[in-house]
Amino acid sequence: MTSKRLPGYLVIQQTGSQEAEQLYQPKISGAKGLKNQYALYADWETDFLPYQKESFQTFVVDESQRLSKDHKLFGTLQYKKIVYHCVHHAGYKAKGTGERIFTHTGRSGCPAEIRLNVRLKAGELEVTVKNVSHNQELTDKSFKYLPENRRLSETEAARVISLQKSGVPTKAIQLQMTKAHVRSQTASGLTCVQVLFASAHFILAVEHAASEEVFVYNSLDSELSPHFRYQLFMLFSTETKPAVHVTFPVVQKQLPNTNQCGPMVAAYMAEIVDGGRPDKTLFDKAQPQQD
């Protein structure tokens, strides 16, 4: 099984193809890698989490078997075996009996796998399988925007908890946190439009043409539902069907003070993240009036 990527849309799985699959290796130094044996499960976790972050890989537990609680090694090793697969590992399995040649899914049959097994005599966990060849590119953006890796910072989480305890409605908390995020991102040099899409969990490549910005939807962010993607495509497209490239007659230099757009974009983003269809007039207000 191979995966076919359509630019700007979803990962498509295609069966029966003999096309050779391109594989990608993580770019990480040996010093930041993984050891072959671990005397403590806690040491494994201490190495494994930073390793994934540094190499832009995301593994999930596919299978595990714990040692019994009365086992002498339970306190140090906890597990008899653990099997990790790349988050893009297993393909979609149709439950019906009909033919499904194409399936929209973020899982592309990635072969990457790491397997741990206990060595009872040595009293340690051993990495018995370490296949880190992936069938998708390993980039900071693809790693950052995976649902498994989207987390609030400790400061943001504390702020949310404080607001909840104060009785602030969830919608108001969402809007307030989004505004703060927009302000911090625009202060770092991003335009409002870039922050809008990035914070709505879309990975964008922004290509500047002579008189327009072209927003290219990246297929790596394929965890969102096709319906949700369709809504956003329709929102910004003048066509009656989803477009691969959505263009706007807006140039970066036409928005001289991006921070002024913060509250507007924050409100717009809050509606997008909430799953509804935002009012397009909110975006139009951010564009400078043409003489």
mmCIF file of C-alpha atoms in Angstrom:
data_model
loop_
_atom_site.group_PDB
_atom_site.id
_atom_site.type_symbol
_atom_site.label_atom_id
_atom_site.label_comp_id
_atom_site.label_asym_id
_atom_site.label_seq_id
_atom_site.Cartn_x
_atom_site.Cartn_y
_atom_site.Cartn_z
ATOM 1 C CA MET A 1 0.000 0.000 0.000
ATOM 2 C CA THR A 2 1.316 3.419 -0.895
ATOM 3 C CA SER A 3 0.096 6.905 -0.103
ATOM 4 C CA LYS A 4 -0.561 9.565 -2.677
ATOM 5 C CA ARG A 5 -0.506 13.217 -1.643
ATOM 6 C CA LEU A 6 -2.738 15.681 -3.392
ATOM 7 C CA PRO A 7 -1.400 19.241 -2.958
ATOM 8 C CA GLY A 8 -3.539 21.221 -0.592
ATOM 9 C CA TYR A 9 -5.890 18.455 0.394
ATOM 10 C CA LEU A 10 -5.928 15.181 2.253
ATOM 11 C CA VAL A 11 -3.615 12.198 2.260
ATOM 12 C CA ILE A 12 -5.089 9.652 -0.105
ATOM 13 C CA GLN A 13 -4.429 5.944 0.320
ATOM 14 C CA GLN A 14 -4.256 3.958 -2.873
ATOM 15 C CA THR A 15 -4.082 0.181 -3.048
ATOM 16 C CA GLY A 16 -2.576 -1.971 -5.770
ATOM 17 C CA SER A 17 0.089 0.520 -6.850
ATOM 18 C CA GLN A 18 3.630 -0.725 -7.492
ATOM 19 C CA GLU A 19 5.151 2.723 -7.174
ATOM 20 C CA ALA A 20 8.205 2.793 -4.881
ATOM 21 C CA GLU A 21 7.521 4.609 -1.635
ATOM 22 C CA GLN A 22 9.856 7.427 -0.617
ATOM 23 C CA LEU A 23 11.070 7.172 2.970
ATOM 24 C CA TYR A 24 12.401 9.912 5.243
ATOM 25 C CA GLN A 25 14.946 9.573 8.048
ATOM 26 C CA PRO A 26 15.057 11.835 11.124
ATOM 27 C CA LYS A 27 17.928 14.319 11.184
ATOM 28 C CA ILE A 28 19.230 14.005 14.719
ATOM 29 C CA SER A 29 22.679 13.578 16.207
ATOM 30 C CA GLY A 30 23.682 10.368 17.947
ATOM 31 C CA ALA A 31 24.041 12.166 21.272
ATOM 32 C CA LYS A 32 20.322 12.958 21.209
ATOM 33 C CA GLY A 33 19.297 9.461 20.142
ATOM 34 C CA LEU A 34 18.133 6.418 22.084
ATOM 35 C CA LYS A 35 20.185 3.848 23.958
ATOM 36 C CA ASN A 36 19.742 0.117 23.374
ATOM 37 C CA GLN A 37 19.098 -0.834 27.002
ATOM 38 C CA TYR A 38 17.362 0.874 29.928
ATOM 39 C CA ALA A 39 17.511 -0.204 33.560
ATOM 40 C CA LEU A 40 14.575 2.073 34.446
ATOM 41 C CA TYR A 41 11.371 2.743 32.531
ATOM 42 C CA ALA A 42 11.544 6.326 33.805
ATOM 43 C CA ASP A 43 14.916 6.709 32.054
ATOM 44 C CA TRP A 44 13.357 5.496 28.810
ATOM 45 C CA GLU A 45 10.619 8.124 29.041
ATOM 46 C CA THR A 46 13.204 10.781 29.880
ATOM 47 C CA ASP A 47 15.039 9.985 26.618
ATOM 48 C CA PHE A 48 12.102 9.097 24.365
ATOM 49 C CA LEU A 49 9.977 12.244 24.703
ATOM 50 C CA PRO A 50 12.807 14.712 23.896
ATOM 51 C CA TYR A 51 13.984 12.388 21.107
ATOM 52 C CA GLN A 52 10.602 12.666 19.384
ATOM 53 C CA LYS A 53 10.538 16.432 19.806
ATOM 54 C CA GLU A 54 14.077 16.916 18.476
ATOM 55 C CA SER A 55 13.554 14.636 15.470
ATOM 56 C CA PHE A 56 9.946 15.713 14.680
ATOM 57 C CA GLN A 57 8.623 12.173 15.073
ATOM 58 C CA THR A 58 5.381 11.262 16.834
ATOM 59 C CA PHE A 59 4.982 7.710 18.096
ATOM 60 C CA VAL A 60 1.926 6.262 19.834
ATOM 61 C CA VAL A 61 1.610 3.050 21.846
ATOM 62 C CA ASP A 62 0.062 0.379 19.632
ATOM 63 C CA GLU A 63 0.465 -2.544 22.005
ATOM 64 C CA SER A 64 1.751 -2.987 25.552
ATOM 65 C CA GLN A 65 1.910 -5.624 28.260
ATOM 66 C CA ARG A 66 2.617 -4.765 31.896
ATOM 67 C CA LEU A 67 4.519 -6.868 34.364
ATOM 68 C CA SER A 68 2.434 -8.152 37.258
ATOM 69 C CA LYS A 69 2.489 -5.851 40.258
ATOM 70 C CA ASP A 70 4.104 -8.524 42.411
ATOM 71 C CA HIS A 71 6.965 -9.011 39.926
ATOM 72 C CA LYS A 72 10.335 -7.967 41.297
ATOM 73 C CA LEU A 73 10.984 -5.734 38.259
ATOM 74 C CA PHE A 74 7.598 -3.988 38.228
ATOM 75 C CA GLY A 75 8.863 -1.048 40.259
ATOM 76 C CA THR A 76 11.728 -0.335 37.859
ATOM 77 C CA LEU A 77 10.569 -1.532 34.424
ATOM 78 C CA GLN A 78 6.727 -1.658 34.680
ATOM 79 C CA TYR A 79 6.338 -3.241 31.244
ATOM 80 C CA LYS A 80 7.060 -6.633 29.709
ATOM 81 C CA LYS A 81 6.823 -5.164 26.214
ATOM 82 C CA ILE A 82 5.784 -1.962 24.453
ATOM 83 C CA VAL A 83 5.215 -1.495 20.722
ATOM 84 C CA TYR A 84 5.210 2.055 19.335
ATOM 85 C CA HIS A 85 4.135 2.963 15.821
ATOM 86 C CA CYS A 86 4.229 6.268 13.997
ATOM 87 C CA VAL A 87 0.995 8.207 14.412
ATOM 88 C CA HIS A 88 0.507 7.796 10.637
ATOM 89 C CA HIS A 89 0.906 4.006 10.830
ATOM 90 C CA ALA A 90 -2.292 2.062 10.246
ATOM 91 C CA GLY A 91 -4.511 2.748 7.279
ATOM 92 C CA TYR A 92 -8.282 3.059 7.398
ATOM 93 C CA LYS A 93 -10.106 -0.281 7.415
ATOM 94 C CA ALA A 94 -13.496 -0.048 5.748
ATOM 95 C CA LYS A 95 -16.278 -1.767 7.692
ATOM 96 C CA GLY A 96 -18.572 -2.148 4.701
ATOM 97 C CA THR A 97 -18.373 -4.727 1.929
ATOM 98 C CA GLY A 98 -18.203 -2.283 -0.974
ATOM 99 C CA GLU A 99 -15.000 -1.224 -2.739
ATOM 100 C CA ARG A 100 -13.249 1.861 -1.387
ATOM 101 C CA ILE A 101 -10.331 2.732 -3.628
ATOM 102 C CA PHE A 102 -9.661 6.112 -2.016
ATOM 103 C CA THR A 103 -9.926 6.861 1.677
ATOM 104 C CA HIS A 104 -9.441 10.268 3.257
ATOM 105 C CA THR A 105 -7.312 9.769 6.347
ATOM 106 C CA GLY A 106 -4.222 11.041 8.111
ATOM 107 C CA ARG A 107 -2.889 7.495 8.404
ATOM 108 C CA SER A 108 -0.757 6.515 5.446
ATOM 109 C CA GLY A 109 0.629 3.139 6.491
ATOM 110 C CA CYS A 110 3.904 4.574 7.804
ATOM 111 C CA PRO A 111 6.307 1.693 8.611
ATOM 112 C CA ALA A 112 8.155 3.429 11.480
ATOM 113 C CA GLU A 113 8.157 1.263 14.604
ATOM 114 C CA ILE A 114 9.985 1.041 17.941
ATOM 115 C CA ARG A 115 9.663 -2.038 20.120
ATOM 116 C CA LEU A 116 10.777 -2.582 23.723
ATOM 117 C CA ASN A 117 11.075 -6.001 25.382
ATOM 118 C CA VAL A 118 12.063 -6.905 28.906
ATOM 119 C CA ARG A 119 15.253 -8.906 29.507
ATOM 120 C CA LEU A 120 14.527 -10.650 32.792
ATOM 121 C CA LYS A 121 18.042 -11.933 33.482
ATOM 122 C CA ALA A 122 19.590 -8.537 32.826
ATOM 123 C CA GLY A 123 16.752 -6.734 34.580
ATOM 124 C CA GLU A 124 16.351 -4.140 31.832
ATOM 125 C CA LEU A 125 14.247 -3.028 28.880
ATOM 126 C CA GLU A 126 15.903 -3.531 25.508
ATOM 127 C CA VAL A 127 15.096 -1.721 22.263
ATOM 128 C CA THR A 128 14.667 -4.763 20.003
ATOM 129 C CA VAL A 129 13.210 -2.944 16.978
ATOM 130 C CA LYS A 130 14.065 0.584 15.919
ATOM 131 C CA ASN A 131 12.743 1.421 12.471
ATOM 132 C CA VAL A 132 12.613 5.213 12.093
ATOM 133 C CA SER A 133 12.019 5.323 8.326
ATOM 134 C CA HIS A 134 8.836 7.311 7.695
ATOM 135 C CA ASN A 135 6.748 7.686 4.541
ATOM 136 C CA GLN A 136 6.026 11.344 5.340
ATOM 137 C CA GLU A 137 8.398 14.268 5.717
ATOM 138 C CA LEU A 138 9.610 15.044 9.227
ATOM 139 C CA THR A 139 9.372 18.797 9.757
ATOM 140 C CA ASP A 140 8.828 21.066 12.726
ATOM 141 C CA LYS A 141 5.472 22.238 11.339
ATOM 142 C CA SER A 142 4.099 18.752 10.698
ATOM 143 C CA PHE A 143 5.147 17.776 14.236
ATOM 144 C CA LYS A 144 3.846 20.897 15.943
ATOM 145 C CA TYR A 145 0.332 20.778 14.511
ATOM 146 C CA LEU A 146 -0.433 17.097 15.057
ATOM 147 C CA PRO A 147 -3.310 16.752 17.544
ATOM 148 C CA GLU A 148 -1.073 14.649 19.814
ATOM 149 C CA ASN A 149 1.404 17.521 20.111
ATOM 150 C CA ARG A 150 -0.896 20.534 20.442
ATOM 151 C CA ARG A 151 -0.705 21.437 24.094
ATOM 152 C CA LEU A 152 -1.081 24.591 26.154
ATOM 153 C CA SER A 153 2.045 25.828 27.852
ATOM 154 C CA GLU A 154 2.158 25.626 31.661
ATOM 155 C CA THR A 155 1.515 29.373 31.877
ATOM 156 C CA GLU A 156 -1.462 29.169 29.503
ATOM 157 C CA ALA A 157 -2.916 26.157 31.317
ATOM 158 C CA ALA A 158 -2.626 27.943 34.670
ATOM 159 C CA ARG A 159 -4.354 30.989 33.199
ATOM 160 C CA VAL A 160 -7.240 28.872 31.866
ATOM 161 C CA ILE A 161 -7.703 27.146 35.235
ATOM 162 C CA SER A 162 -7.703 30.507 37.005
ATOM 163 C CA LEU A 163 -10.373 31.885 34.658
ATOM 164 C CA GLN A 164 -12.504 28.752 35.039
ATOM 165 C CA LYS A 165 -12.378 28.993 38.836
ATOM 166 C CA SER A 166 -13.435 32.636 38.551
ATOM 167 C CA GLY A 167 -16.576 31.570 36.685
ATOM 168 C CA VAL A 168 -15.619 33.000 33.287
ATOM 169 C CA PRO A 169 -17.632 31.283 30.482
ATOM 170 C CA THR A 170 -15.736 28.859 28.243
ATOM 171 C CA LYS A 171 -16.346 30.981 25.132
ATOM 172 C CA ALA A 172 -14.921 34.056 26.841
ATOM 173 C CA ILE A 173 -11.854 32.098 27.995
ATOM 174 C CA GLN A 174 -11.285 30.831 24.471
ATOM 175 C CA LEU A 175 -11.535 34.321 23.024
ATOM 176 C CA GLN A 176 -9.266 35.857 25.672
ATOM 177 C CA MET A 177 -6.560 33.203 25.255
ATOM 178 C CA THR A 178 -6.742 33.470 21.465
ATOM 179 C CA LYS A 179 -6.352 37.246 21.603
ATOM 180 C CA ALA A 180 -3.267 36.874 23.785
ATOM 181 C CA HIS A 181 -1.831 34.328 21.360
ATOM 182 C CA VAL A 182 -2.494 36.577 18.361
ATOM 183 C CA ARG A 183 -0.815 39.531 20.057
ATOM 184 C CA SER A 184 2.291 37.481 20.894
ATOM 185 C CA GLN A 185 2.535 36.063 17.375
ATOM 186 C CA THR A 186 2.029 39.361 15.548
ATOM 187 C CA ALA A 187 4.615 40.930 17.852
ATOM 188 C CA SER A 188 7.061 38.269 16.650
ATOM 189 C CA GLY A 189 6.663 39.438 13.047
ATOM 190 C CA LEU A 190 3.844 37.298 11.631
ATOM 191 C CA THR A 191 0.977 38.920 9.761
ATOM 192 C CA CYS A 192 -2.577 38.631 11.018
ATOM 193 C CA VAL A 193 -3.509 36.315 8.181
ATOM 194 C CA GLN A 194 -0.613 33.979 8.924
ATOM 195 C CA VAL A 195 -1.530 33.849 12.608
ATOM 196 C CA LEU A 196 -5.177 33.290 11.743
ATOM 197 C CA PHE A 197 -4.532 30.110 9.812
ATOM 198 C CA ALA A 198 -1.658 28.791 11.904
ATOM 199 C CA SER A 199 -3.679 29.092 15.098
ATOM 200 C CA ALA A 200 -6.624 27.387 13.442
ATOM 201 C CA HIS A 201 -4.221 24.441 13.101
ATOM 202 C CA PHE A 202 -3.593 24.716 9.371
ATOM 203 C CA ILE A 203 -0.062 24.428 8.040
ATOM 204 C CA LEU A 204 0.510 27.006 5.347
ATOM 205 C CA ALA A 205 3.227 27.786 2.882
ATOM 206 C CA VAL A 206 2.908 31.459 1.967
ATOM 207 C CA GLU A 207 4.236 32.278 -1.474
ATOM 208 C CA HIS A 208 4.441 35.949 -2.389
ATOM 209 C CA ALA A 209 3.556 36.925 -5.940
ATOM 210 C CA ALA A 210 3.688 40.412 -7.441
ATOM 211 C CA SER A 211 0.296 41.531 -6.185
ATOM 212 C CA GLU A 212 -1.157 38.745 -4.091
ATOM 213 C CA GLU A 213 -0.473 36.193 -1.379
ATOM 214 C CA VAL A 214 -1.099 32.586 -2.314
ATOM 215 C CA PHE A 215 -2.099 30.306 0.525
ATOM 216 C CA VAL A 216 -1.259 26.658 -0.119
ATOM 217 C CA TYR A 217 -2.990 24.157 2.128
ATOM 218 C CA ASN A 218 -0.474 21.545 3.229
ATOM 219 C CA SER A 219 -1.645 17.931 3.119
ATOM 220 C CA LEU A 220 0.315 17.008 6.255
ATOM 221 C CA ASP A 221 -2.392 18.426 8.501
ATOM 222 C CA SER A 222 -4.908 15.761 7.574
ATOM 223 C CA GLU A 223 -6.396 14.987 10.985
ATOM 224 C CA LEU A 224 -9.238 17.478 10.517
ATOM 225 C CA SER A 225 -12.472 16.120 9.115
ATOM 226 C CA PRO A 226 -13.163 16.486 5.367
ATOM 227 C CA HIS A 227 -16.347 18.413 6.219
ATOM 228 C CA PHE A 228 -14.431 20.938 8.328
ATOM 229 C CA ARG A 229 -11.857 21.385 5.564
ATOM 230 C CA TYR A 230 -14.633 21.823 3.018
ATOM 231 C CA GLN A 231 -16.130 24.635 5.094
ATOM 232 C CA LEU A 232 -12.870 26.571 5.096
ATOM 233 C CA PHE A 233 -12.245 25.978 1.420
ATOM 234 C CA MET A 234 -15.717 27.265 0.572
ATOM 235 C CA LEU A 235 -15.318 30.218 2.904
ATOM 236 C CA PHE A 236 -12.391 31.695 0.988
ATOM 237 C CA SER A 237 -13.014 30.375 -2.498
ATOM 238 C CA THR A 238 -15.068 32.167 -5.130
ATOM 239 C CA GLU A 239 -15.601 28.849 -6.875
ATOM 240 C CA THR A 240 -18.533 26.554 -6.170
ATOM 241 C CA LYS A 241 -16.173 23.737 -5.192
ATOM 242 C CA PRO A 242 -13.059 23.512 -2.982
ATOM 243 C CA ALA A 243 -9.990 25.082 -4.562
ATOM 244 C CA VAL A 244 -6.432 23.851 -4.114
ATOM 245 C CA HIS A 245 -4.982 27.359 -4.088
ATOM 246 C CA VAL A 246 -6.979 30.134 -2.479
ATOM 247 C CA THR A 247 -5.798 33.604 -3.435
ATOM 248 C CA PHE A 248 -6.561 37.024 -2.001
ATOM 249 C CA PRO A 249 -5.704 40.456 -3.471
ATOM 250 C CA VAL A 250 -3.918 41.332 -0.239
ATOM 251 C CA VAL A 251 -0.230 42.126 0.035
ATOM 252 C CA GLN A 252 1.705 42.111 3.299
ATOM 253 C CA LYS A 253 2.663 45.770 2.939
ATOM 254 C CA GLN A 254 -1.016 46.731 2.736
ATOM 255 C CA LEU A 255 -1.346 45.830 6.423
ATOM 256 C CA PRO A 256 1.193 48.234 7.967
ATOM 257 C CA ASN A 257 0.126 47.723 11.577
ATOM 258 C CA THR A 258 -0.803 44.083 12.009
ATOM 259 C CA ASN A 259 -1.341 44.425 15.751
ATOM 260 C CA GLN A 260 -4.451 46.513 15.085
ATOM 261 C CA CYS A 261 -6.026 43.426 13.524
ATOM 262 C CA GLY A 262 -5.473 41.307 16.648
ATOM 263 C CA PRO A 263 -8.930 41.447 18.281
ATOM 264 C CA MET A 264 -10.722 40.962 14.967
ATOM 265 C CA VAL A 265 -8.605 37.966 14.012
ATOM 266 C CA ALA A 266 -8.952 36.541 17.520
ATOM 267 C CA ALA A 267 -12.737 36.601 17.280
ATOM 268 C CA TYR A 268 -12.559 35.057 13.832
ATOM 269 C CA MET A 269 -10.197 32.322 14.981
ATOM 270 C CA ALA A 270 -12.357 31.529 17.996
ATOM 271 C CA GLU A 271 -15.264 30.751 15.695
ATOM 272 C CA ILE A 272 -13.092 28.595 13.422
ATOM 273 C CA VAL A 273 -11.612 26.564 16.263
ATOM 274 C CA ASP A 274 -15.096 26.101 17.714
ATOM 275 C CA GLY A 275 -16.053 24.313 14.506
ATOM 276 C CA GLY A 276 -18.620 26.732 13.145
ATOM 277 C CA ARG A 277 -18.642 28.607 9.873
ATOM 278 C CA PRO A 278 -17.308 32.121 10.593
ATOM 279 C CA ASP A 279 -18.822 35.259 9.183
ATOM 280 C CA LYS A 280 -16.675 36.197 6.174
ATOM 281 C CA THR A 281 -17.306 39.909 6.808
ATOM 282 C CA LEU A 282 -14.976 39.692 9.808
ATOM 283 C CA PHE A 283 -12.100 38.891 7.481
ATOM 284 C CA ASP A 284 -13.147 41.572 5.006
ATOM 285 C CA LYS A 285 -12.888 44.223 7.736
ATOM 286 C CA ALA A 286 -9.177 43.485 8.055
ATOM 287 C CA GLN A 287 -8.531 44.387 4.448
ATOM 288 C CA PRO A 288 -7.725 48.008 3.627
ATOM 289 C CA GLN A 289 -10.398 49.835 1.711
ATOM 290 C CA GLN A 290 -9.594 50.364 -1.947
ATOM 291 C CA ASP A 291 -9.768 53.935 -3.197
#
